[in-house]
mmCIF file with all atom_site columns, C-alpha atoms in Angstrom:
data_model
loop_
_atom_site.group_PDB
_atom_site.id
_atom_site.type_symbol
_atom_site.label_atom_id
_atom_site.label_alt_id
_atom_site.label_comp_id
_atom_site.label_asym_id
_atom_site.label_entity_id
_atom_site.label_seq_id
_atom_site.pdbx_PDB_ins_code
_atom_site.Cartn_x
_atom_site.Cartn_y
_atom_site.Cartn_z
_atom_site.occupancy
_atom_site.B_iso_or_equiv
_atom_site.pdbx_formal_charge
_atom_site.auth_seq_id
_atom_site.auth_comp_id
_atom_site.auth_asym_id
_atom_site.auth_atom_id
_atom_site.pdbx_PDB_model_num
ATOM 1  C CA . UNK T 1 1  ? -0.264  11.819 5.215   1.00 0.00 ? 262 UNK T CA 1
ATOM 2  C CA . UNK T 1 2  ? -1.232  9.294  2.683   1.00 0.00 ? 263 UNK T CA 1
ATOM 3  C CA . UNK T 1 3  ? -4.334  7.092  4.620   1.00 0.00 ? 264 UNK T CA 1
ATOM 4  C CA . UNK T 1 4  ? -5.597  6.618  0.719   1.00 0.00 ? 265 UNK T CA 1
ATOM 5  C CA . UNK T 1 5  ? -2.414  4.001  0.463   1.00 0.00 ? 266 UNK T CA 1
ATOM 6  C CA . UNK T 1 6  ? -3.748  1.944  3.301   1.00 0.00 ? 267 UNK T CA 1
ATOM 7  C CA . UNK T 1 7  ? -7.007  1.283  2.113   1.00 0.00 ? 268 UNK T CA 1
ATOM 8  C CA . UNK T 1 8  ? -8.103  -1.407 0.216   1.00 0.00 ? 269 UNK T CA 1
ATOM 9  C CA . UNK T 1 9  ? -7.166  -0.940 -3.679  1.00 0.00 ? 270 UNK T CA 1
ATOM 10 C CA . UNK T 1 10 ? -10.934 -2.311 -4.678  1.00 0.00 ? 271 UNK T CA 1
ATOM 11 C CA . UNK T 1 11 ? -12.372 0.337  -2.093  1.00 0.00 ? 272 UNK T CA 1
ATOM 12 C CA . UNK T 1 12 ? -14.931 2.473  -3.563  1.00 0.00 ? 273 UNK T CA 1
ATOM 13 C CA . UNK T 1 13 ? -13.630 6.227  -2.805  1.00 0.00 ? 274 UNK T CA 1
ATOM 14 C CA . UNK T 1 14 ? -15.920 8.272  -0.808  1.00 0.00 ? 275 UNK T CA 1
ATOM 15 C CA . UNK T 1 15 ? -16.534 11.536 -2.301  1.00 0.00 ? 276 UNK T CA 1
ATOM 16 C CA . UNK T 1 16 ? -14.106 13.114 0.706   1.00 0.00 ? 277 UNK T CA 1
ATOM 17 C CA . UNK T 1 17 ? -11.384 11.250 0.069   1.00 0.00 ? 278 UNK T CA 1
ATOM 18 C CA . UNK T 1 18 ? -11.915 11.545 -3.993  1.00 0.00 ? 279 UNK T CA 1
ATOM 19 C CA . UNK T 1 19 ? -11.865 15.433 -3.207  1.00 0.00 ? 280 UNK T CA 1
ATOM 20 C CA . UNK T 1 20 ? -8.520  15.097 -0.883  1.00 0.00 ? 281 UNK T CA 1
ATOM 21 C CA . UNK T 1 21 ? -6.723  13.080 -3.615  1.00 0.00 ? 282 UNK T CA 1
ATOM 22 C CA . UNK T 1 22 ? -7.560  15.627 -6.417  1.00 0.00 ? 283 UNK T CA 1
ATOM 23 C CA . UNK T 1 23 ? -6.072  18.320 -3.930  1.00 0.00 ? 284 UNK T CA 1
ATOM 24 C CA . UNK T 1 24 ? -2.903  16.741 -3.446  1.00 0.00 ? 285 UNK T CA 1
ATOM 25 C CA . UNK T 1 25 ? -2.685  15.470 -6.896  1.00 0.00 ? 286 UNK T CA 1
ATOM 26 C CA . UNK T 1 26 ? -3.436  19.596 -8.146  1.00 0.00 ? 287 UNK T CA 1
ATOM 27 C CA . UNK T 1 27 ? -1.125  20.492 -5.650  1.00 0.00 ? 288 UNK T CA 1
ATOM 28 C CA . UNK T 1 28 ? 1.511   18.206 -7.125  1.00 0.00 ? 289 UNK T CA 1
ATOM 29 C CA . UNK T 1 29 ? 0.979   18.985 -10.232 1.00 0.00 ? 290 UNK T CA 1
ATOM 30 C CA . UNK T 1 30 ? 0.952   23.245 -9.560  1.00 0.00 ? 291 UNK T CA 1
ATOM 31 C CA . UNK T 1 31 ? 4.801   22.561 -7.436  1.00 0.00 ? 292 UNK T CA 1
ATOM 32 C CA . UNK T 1 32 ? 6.043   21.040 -10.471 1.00 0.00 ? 293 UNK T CA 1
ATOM 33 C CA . UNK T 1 33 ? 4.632   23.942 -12.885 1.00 0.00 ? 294 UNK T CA 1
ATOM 34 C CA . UNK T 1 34 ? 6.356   26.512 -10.507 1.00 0.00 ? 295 UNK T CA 1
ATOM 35 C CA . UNK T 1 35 ? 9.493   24.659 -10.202 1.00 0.00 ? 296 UNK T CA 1
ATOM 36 C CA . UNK T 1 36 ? 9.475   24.043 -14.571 1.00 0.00 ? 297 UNK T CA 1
ATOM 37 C CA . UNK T 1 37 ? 9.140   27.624 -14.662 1.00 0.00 ? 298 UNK T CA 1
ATOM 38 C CA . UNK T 1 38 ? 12.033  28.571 -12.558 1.00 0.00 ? 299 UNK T CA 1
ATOM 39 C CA . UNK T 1 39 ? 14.639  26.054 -14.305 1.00 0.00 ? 300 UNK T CA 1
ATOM 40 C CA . UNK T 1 40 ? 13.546  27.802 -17.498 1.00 0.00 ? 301 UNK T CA 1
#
Protein backbone atom coordinates (compact mmCIF):
# COMPACT_ATOMS: atom_id res chain seq x y z
CA UNK A 1 0.00 0.00 0.00
CA UNK A 2 1.40 3.31 -0.90
CA UNK A 3 -0.72 6.00 1.64
CA UNK A 4 2.80 8.14 1.30
CA UNK A 5 1.43 8.94 -2.51
CA UNK A 6 -1.74 10.44 -1.16
CA UNK A 7 -0.40 12.84 1.05
CA UNK A 8 0.39 16.16 0.42
CA UNK A 9 3.92 16.49 -1.50
CA UNK A 10 4.88 19.66 0.97
CA UNK A 11 3.88 17.34 4.03
CA UNK A 12 6.49 17.16 6.56
CA UNK A 13 7.13 13.19 7.03
CA UNK A 14 6.55 11.94 10.42
CA UNK A 15 9.32 9.93 11.65
CA UNK A 16 6.87 6.60 11.09
CA UNK A 17 6.23 7.10 7.83
CA UNK A 18 10.08 8.30 7.07
CA UNK A 19 10.96 4.79 8.70
CA UNK A 20 8.18 2.85 6.41
CA UNK A 21 9.51 4.52 3.22
CA UNK A 22 13.21 3.60 3.96
CA UNK A 23 11.82 -0.07 4.45
CA UNK A 24 10.22 -0.35 1.27
CA UNK A 25 12.76 1.64 -0.51
CA UNK A 26 15.69 -1.10 1.24
CA UNK A 27 13.44 -3.65 0.36
CA UNK A 28 13.39 -2.51 -3.25
CA UNK A 29 16.59 -2.00 -3.52
CA UNK A 30 17.73 -5.75 -1.73
CA UNK A 31 14.90 -7.57 -4.65
CA UNK A 32 16.80 -5.97 -7.27
CA UNK A 33 20.39 -7.04 -5.77
CA UNK A 34 19.02 -10.69 -5.57
CA UNK A 35 17.47 -10.66 -8.88
CA UNK A 36 21.14 -8.85 -10.51
CA UNK A 37 22.74 -11.66 -8.95
CA UNK A 38 20.76 -14.41 -10.45
CA UNK A 39 20.87 -12.98 -14.21
CA UNK A 40 24.63 -12.99 -13.66
Amino acid sequence: MRTGSQLPAKKIISASERIRWNACSSASINIGFVLTDRVD
